Amino acid sequence: MPHVDQDVIRLANTPGFTRWLQQVTATGGCSRPVHLAGHTTTYDAGTGEVLHHYDTRTEPGERLLVRCRNRRAAVCPSCSRLHAGDTYHLVRAGLTGGKAVPDTVRDHPRLFITLTAPSFGPVHHATGGPCRPRRHPRACDHDRTHACHTVHPPNDPLIGQPLCPGCYDYTGHVLWHAHAGELWARFTRTLRRHLATTAGITQTRLGDHARLSFAKVAEYQQRGAVHVHAVIRLDGPHGPTTPPPPWATTQLLANAVRTVAHHVTVRTPHSPATGEHLLRWGTQLDVRPLDGPAAVADDAIAAYIAKYVTKTTTGAGTGLDHRITTPDDIDHTPVTPHARTLIHTCWRLGGLPEYAHLRLQAWAHTRGYRGHILTKSRAYSTTYTALRTQRQEHTRGSAPWADDEIETVTDAQWRYIGTGHTPGAALIAAGIRSDLAQSRQLYQEAVEHASRQNVQNKGVSQ
């Protein structure tokens, strides 16, 4: 690409190129950095002495590059990795302690659960054998058979696609997505009530005895429906710092989750066009205790959730990472026919007055799902904001002008002036990301090698 090469040459010959390269490296090779202009001044609160002053007028292009902080790996691999790391520590702290959470939470009842969406119609899937074998398949009203004798490999684009699009309940799929947040909220409320009833106390007094905490992540399946992975923990009345009551056991919590998941429902508003839908969780439910010999490792759970936080909605061509502004855009989106029909259904339902509060057209790119990818209860563990603040304080604490004994005041004025890279800058940033990834890989291999050597040396000494 000659224009990219020309842009790289232009950048390399620009005054201040070395400083610009330092900025790009400081962002970790961010794909879409935010360009800011402004200044910040730090004063000694007692004397008014200027301890530090920074102004972008001395920077290349009179601007500072900062991370975009996009969590999606397809948008920015560098920032998504940082976000995944924060998620890992957030989830792990609620499982093992740390980040102001006592390590005694290990002894609290803890579960890792998976709640799925119900079936909206048979789809192709990979099972290691025939997809949907039927000895005597019958044709549906659309002259299709709900049978498939093909063995689909994991990367087969047919996986997740309906066997009969005409029979697939696209309206139910979209409405379930739109109410998934309410279904989870009702699940946790009902779970608290069920725990109180099981313990023999009134529902209003549960907070005096125990507190339910959770962290959950939503993952898109290949059929385009989300399912929920969640860590659920039962604490004492003041959260993780207090032990749960004697009646609060892992088995009691697991039984309560199974009972509530199969019974909680949400009813949609009645629509003259679509009727009324009774929404519930799918029949596939996985409940795993996080204690005992068969428990999944806490680090593995935290890594598992962190992995899915950075996944996009575009896997297997199922969705988009940006909003749709007009219905004409839908037909030109690079998605599967199944996903396109879901998006069209969102747009159509969003035009009905009874569904106006769901804002389905604004969320058509997510097939109607309006929730955050990761949510947690207040007392589960730390927050993203706290983790970012700690990182900033660590960086600020290493500055030569920083002194914990001096009270400071900071005056800052910043304005946004742009986003992204030129073609040549994007190529250089990609190279920096690759170098950093290789350095991390080499470091990890060195750590693992040293760990193996320590084990061998201990074996020899014994």
CSV table of N, CA and C in Angstrom, one decimal, residues 279-367:
chain,number,residue,atom,x,y,z
A,279,LEU,N,-41.8,-14.5,29.3
A,279,LEU,CA,-40.4,-14.8,29.1
A,279,LEU,C,-39.8,-15.5,30.3
A,280,ARG,N,-38.9,-16.4,30.1
A,280,ARG,CA,-38.3,-17.1,31.2
A,280,ARG,C,-36.9,-17.5,30.7
A,281,TRP,N,-36.1,-18.1,31.7
A,281,TRP,CA,-34.8,-18.6,31.4
A,281,TRP,C,-34.9,-19.9,30.6
A,282,GLY,N,-33.9,-20.3,29.9
A,282,GLY,CA,-33.9,-21.6,29.2
A,282,GLY,C,-33.8,-22.8,30.1
A,283,THR,N,-34.1,-24.0,29.6
A,283,THR,CA,-34.0,-25.2,30.5
A,283,THR,C,-32.6,-25.6,30.8
A,284,GLN,N,-31.6,-25.1,30.0
A,284,GLN,CA,-30.2,-25.5,30.3
A,284,GLN,C,-29.7,-24.6,31.4
A,285,LEU,N,-29.4,-25.2,32.5
A,285,LEU,CA,-28.9,-24.4,33.7
A,285,LEU,C,-27.7,-25.2,34.2
A,286,ASP,N,-26.6,-24.5,34.5
A,286,ASP,CA,-25.4,-25.0,35.0
A,286,ASP,C,-25.1,-24.4,36.4
A,287,VAL,N,-25.0,-25.1,37.4
A,287,VAL,CA,-24.7,-24.6,38.8
A,287,VAL,C,-23.5,-25.3,39.3
A,288,ARG,N,-22.4,-24.7,39.5
A,288,ARG,CA,-21.2,-25.3,40.0
A,288,ARG,C,-20.7,-24.7,41.3
A,289,PRO,N,-20.7,-25.4,42.4
A,289,PRO,CA,-20.1,-24.9,43.6
A,289,PRO,C,-18.6,-24.6,43.5
A,290,LEU,N,-18.2,-23.6,44.1
A,290,LEU,CA,-16.8,-23.2,44.1
A,290,LEU,C,-16.0,-23.6,45.3
A,291,ASP,N,-16.4,-24.7,45.9
A,291,ASP,CA,-15.6,-25.3,47.0
A,291,ASP,C,-15.7,-26.8,46.9
A,292,GLY,N,-14.9,-27.5,47.6
A,292,GLY,CA,-14.8,-29.0,47.5
A,292,GLY,C,-13.8,-29.4,46.5
A,293,PRO,N,-13.6,-30.7,46.4
A,293,PRO,CA,-12.6,-31.3,45.5
A,293,PRO,C,-12.9,-31.1,44.0
A,294,ALA,N,-14.2,-31.0,43.7
A,294,ALA,CA,-14.5,-30.9,42.2
A,294,ALA,C,-14.7,-29.5,41.8
A,295,ALA,N,-14.3,-28.5,42.7
A,295,ALA,CA,-14.6,-27.1,42.3
A,295,ALA,C,-13.6,-26.6,41.2
A,296,VAL,N,-14.1,-25.7,40.4
A,296,VAL,CA,-13.3,-25.0,39.4
A,296,VAL,C,-12.4,-24.0,40.1
A,297,ALA,N,-11.2,-23.9,39.7
A,297,ALA,CA,-10.2,-23.0,40.3
A,297,ALA,C,-10.7,-21.5,40.2
A,298,ASP,N,-10.5,-20.7,41.2
A,298,ASP,CA,-11.0,-19.4,41.3
A,298,ASP,C,-10.3,-18.5,40.1
A,299,ASP,N,-9.0,-18.7,39.9
A,299,ASP,CA,-8.3,-18.0,38.9
A,299,ASP,C,-8.9,-18.3,37.5
A,300,ALA,N,-9.3,-19.6,37.3
A,300,ALA,CA,-9.9,-20.0,36.0
A,300,ALA,C,-11.2,-19.3,35.8
A,301,ILE,N,-12.0,-19.2,36.8
A,301,ILE,CA,-13.3,-18.5,36.7
A,301,ILE,C,-13.1,-17.0,36.4
A,302,ALA,N,-12.2,-16.4,37.1
A,302,ALA,CA,-11.9,-15.0,36.8
A,302,ALA,C,-11.4,-14.8,35.4
A,303,ALA,N,-10.5,-15.6,34.9
A,303,ALA,CA,-10.0,-15.5,33.6
A,303,ALA,C,-11.1,-15.8,32.5
A,304,TYR,N,-12.0,-16.7,32.8
A,304,TYR,CA,-13.1,-17.1,31.9
A,304,TYR,C,-14.0,-15.9,31.7
A,305,ILE,N,-14.4,-15.2,32.8
A,305,ILE,CA,-15.3,-14.1,32.7
A,305,ILE,C,-14.5,-12.9,32.0
A,306,ALA,N,-13.3,-12.7,32.3
A,306,ALA,CA,-12.5,-11.6,31.7
A,306,ALA,C,-12.4,-11.8,30.2
A,307,LYS,N,-12.3,-13.1,29.8
A,307,LYS,CA,-12.2,-13.4,28.4
A,307,LYS,C,-13.5,-12.9,27.6
A,308,TYR,N,-14.6,-13.2,28.2
A,308,TYR,CA,-15.9,-12.9,27.5
A,308,TYR,C,-16.3,-11.4,27.6
A,309,VAL,N,-15.7,-10.7,28.5
A,309,VAL,CA,-16.0,-9.2,28.6
A,309,VAL,C,-15.5,-8.5,27.3
A,310,THR,N,-14.3,-9.0,26.8
A,310,THR,CA,-13.7,-8.3,25.6
A,310,THR,C,-14.2,-8.9,24.3
A,311,LYS,N,-15.0,-9.9,24.3
A,311,LYS,CA,-15.6,-10.5,23.0
A,311,LYS,C,-16.6,-9.5,22.5
A,312,THR,N,-16.6,-9.4,21.1
A,312,THR,CA,-17.6,-8.5,20.5
A,312,THR,C,-18.9,-9.3,20.2
A,313,THR,N,-19.8,-8.5,19.7
A,313,THR,CA,-21.1,-9.1,19.2
A,313,THR,C,-21.0,-9.6,17.8
A,314,THR,N,-19.8,-9.6,17.2
A,314,THR,CA,-19.7,-9.9,15.8
A,314,THR,C,-19.3,-11.3,15.5
A,315,GLY,N,-19.1,-12.1,16.5
A,315,GLY,CA,-18.6,-13.5,16.2
A,315,GLY,C,-19.5,-14.2,15.2
A,316,ALA,N,-18.9,-14.9,14.3
A,316,ALA,CA,-19.6,-15.6,13.3
A,316,ALA,C,-20.6,-14.8,12.5
A,317,GLY,N,-20.3,-13.5,12.4
A,317,GLY,CA,-21.2,-12.7,11.6
A,317,GLY,C,-22.6,-12.5,12.2
A,318,THR,N,-22.7,-12.5,13.5
A,318,THR,CA,-24.0,-12.5,14.2
A,318,THR,C,-24.4,-11.1,14.5
A,319,GLY,N,-23.6,-10.1,14.5
A,319,GLY,CA,-24.0,-8.7,14.9
A,319,GLY,C,-23.0,-7.7,14.6
A,320,LEU,N,-23.2,-6.5,15.2
A,320,LEU,CA,-22.4,-5.3,14.9
A,320,LEU,C,-21.9,-4.7,16.1
A,321,ASP,N,-20.8,-3.9,16.0
A,321,ASP,CA,-20.3,-3.1,17.1
A,321,ASP,C,-20.7,-1.6,17.0
A,322,HIS,N,-21.5,-1.3,16.1
A,322,HIS,CA,-21.9,0.1,16.0
A,322,HIS,C,-23.4,0.2,15.8
A,323,ARG,N,-24.0,1.3,16.1
A,323,ARG,CA,-25.5,1.5,16.0
A,323,ARG,C,-25.9,1.7,14.6
A,324,ILE,N,-27.1,1.3,14.3
A,324,ILE,CA,-27.7,1.5,13.0
A,324,ILE,C,-28.6,2.7,13.0
A,325,THR,N,-28.5,3.6,12.0
A,325,THR,CA,-29.2,4.8,12.0
A,325,THR,C,-30.4,4.8,11.1
A,326,THR,N,-30.4,4.0,10.1
A,326,THR,CA,-31.6,4.0,9.2
A,326,THR,C,-31.8,2.5,8.8
A,327,PRO,N,-33.1,2.1,8.5
A,327,PRO,CA,-33.4,0.8,8.1
A,327,PRO,C,-32.7,0.3,6.8
A,328,ASP,N,-32.3,1.3,6.0
A,328,ASP,CA,-31.6,0.9,4.8
A,328,ASP,C,-30.2,0.4,5.1
A,329,ASP,N,-29.6,0.7,6.2
A,329,ASP,CA,-28.3,0.3,6.6
A,329,ASP,C,-28.3,-1.2,6.9
A,330,ILE,N,-29.4,-1.8,7.3
A,330,ILE,CA,-29.5,-3.2,7.7
A,330,ILE,C,-29.1,-4.1,6.6
A,331,ASP,N,-29.7,-3.8,5.4
A,331,ASP,CA,-29.4,-4.7,4.2
A,331,ASP,C,-28.0,-4.7,3.8
A,332,HIS,N,-27.2,-3.8,4.2
A,332,HIS,CA,-25.8,-3.7,3.8
A,332,HIS,C,-24.8,-4.1,4.9
A,333,THR,N,-25.3,-4.6,6.0
A,333,THR,CA,-24.5,-5.0,7.1
A,333,THR,C,-23.8,-6.3,6.8
A,334,PRO,N,-22.5,-6.6,7.1
A,334,PRO,CA,-21.9,-7.8,6.8
A,334,PRO,C,-22.2,-8.9,7.9
A,335,VAL,N,-23.4,-9.3,7.9
A,335,VAL,CA,-23.9,-10.3,8.9
A,335,VAL,C,-24.6,-11.5,8.2
A,336,THR,N,-24.9,-12.5,8.9
A,336,THR,CA,-25.6,-13.6,8.4
A,336,THR,C,-27.1,-13.3,8.1
A,337,PRO,N,-27.8,-14.0,7.3
A,337,PRO,CA,-29.2,-13.8,7.1
A,337,PRO,C,-30.0,-13.9,8.4
A,338,HIS,N,-29.6,-14.8,9.3
A,338,HIS,CA,-30.3,-14.9,10.6
A,338,HIS,C,-30.1,-13.6,11.4
A,339,ALA,N,-28.9,-13.1,11.5
A,339,ALA,CA,-28.7,-11.9,12.2
A,339,ALA,C,-29.4,-10.7,11.6
A,340,ARG,N,-29.4,-10.7,10.3
A,340,ARG,CA,-30.1,-9.6,9.6
A,340,ARG,C,-31.6,-9.6,9.9
A,341,THR,N,-32.1,-10.7,9.9
A,341,THR,CA,-33.6,-10.8,10.3
A,341,THR,C,-33.8,-10.4,11.7
A,342,LEU,N,-32.9,-10.7,12.6
A,342,LEU,CA,-33.1,-10.3,14.0
A,342,LEU,C,-33.0,-8.7,14.1
A,343,ILE,N,-32.1,-8.1,13.3
A,343,ILE,CA,-32.0,-6.7,13.3
A,343,ILE,C,-33.2,-6.0,12.7
A,344,HIS,N,-33.7,-6.6,11.6
A,344,HIS,CA,-34.9,-6.1,11.0
A,344,HIS,C,-36.1,-6.2,12.0
A,345,THR,N,-36.2,-7.3,12.7
A,345,THR,CA,-37.2,-7.5,13.7
A,345,THR,C,-37.1,-6.4,14.8
A,346,CYS,N,-35.9,-6.1,15.2
A,346,CYS,CA,-35.7,-5.0,16.2
A,346,CYS,C,-36.3,-3.7,15.7
A,347,TRP,N,-35.9,-3.4,14.5
A,347,TRP,CA,-36.4,-2.1,13.9
A,347,TRP,C,-37.9,-2.1,13.8
A,348,ARG,N,-38.5,-3.2,13.3
A,348,ARG,CA,-39.9,-3.2,13.1
A,348,ARG,C,-40.7,-3.1,14.5
A,349,LEU,N,-40.2,-3.9,15.5
A,349,LEU,CA,-40.9,-3.8,16.8
A,349,LEU,C,-40.6,-2.4,17.5
A,350,GLY,N,-39.5,-1.9,17.2
A,350,GLY,CA,-39.2,-0.5,17.8
A,350,GLY,C,-40.1,0.5,17.3
A,351,GLY,N,-40.7,0.3,16.2
A,351,GLY,CA,-41.7,1.3,15.6
A,351,GLY,C,-43.1,1.2,16.2
A,352,LEU,N,-43.3,0.2,17.1
A,352,LEU,CA,-44.6,0.0,17.7
A,352,LEU,C,-44.7,0.8,19.0
A,353,PRO,N,-45.8,1.6,19.2
A,353,PRO,CA,-45.9,2.4,20.4
A,353,PRO,C,-45.8,1.7,21.7
A,354,GLU,N,-46.3,0.4,21.7
A,354,GLU,CA,-46.3,-0.3,23.0
A,354,GLU,C,-44.8,-0.8,23.4
A,355,TYR,N,-43.9,-0.7,22.4
A,355,TYR,CA,-42.5,-1.1,22.7
A,355,TYR,C,-41.6,0.1,22.7
A,356,ALA,N,-42.1,1.3,22.6
A,356,ALA,CA,-41.3,2.5,22.5
A,356,ALA,C,-40.3,2.6,23.7
A,357,HIS,N,-40.7,2.2,24.9
A,357,HIS,CA,-39.8,2.4,26.0
A,357,HIS,C,-38.6,1.5,26.0
A,358,LEU,N,-38.7,0.4,25.1
A,358,LEU,CA,-37.6,-0.5,25.0
A,358,LEU,C,-36.5,0.0,24.1
A,359,ARG,N,-36.7,1.1,23.3
A,359,ARG,CA,-35.7,1.7,22.4
A,359,ARG,C,-35.1,0.6,21.5
A,360,LEU,N,-35.9,-0.2,20.9
A,360,LEU,CA,-35.3,-1.3,20.2
A,360,LEU,C,-34.6,-0.9,18.9
A,361,GLN,N,-35.0,0.2,18.3
A,361,GLN,CA,-34.2,0.7,17.1
A,361,GLN,C,-32.8,1.1,17.5
A,362,ALA,N,-32.7,1.8,18.6
A,362,ALA,CA,-31.4,2.2,19.1
A,362,ALA,C,-30.5,1.0,19.4
A,363,TRP,N,-31.1,-0.1,19.8
A,363,TRP,CA,-30.3,-1.3,20.2
A,363,TRP,C,-30.5,-2.4,19.1
A,364,ALA,N,-30.8,-2.1,17.9
A,364,ALA,CA,-30.9,-3.1,16.9
A,364,ALA,C,-29.6,-3.8,16.6
A,365,HIS,N,-28.5,-3.1,16.7
A,365,HIS,CA,-27.2,-3.7,16.4
A,365,HIS,C,-26.8,-4.8,17.4
A,366,THR,N,-27.5,-4.8,18.6
A,366,THR,CA,-27.2,-5.9,19.6
A,366,THR,C,-28.4,-6.8,19.6
A,367,ARG,N,-29.3,-6.8,18.6
A,367,ARG,CA,-30.5,-7.6,18.5
A,367,ARG,C,-31.4,-7.4,19.7
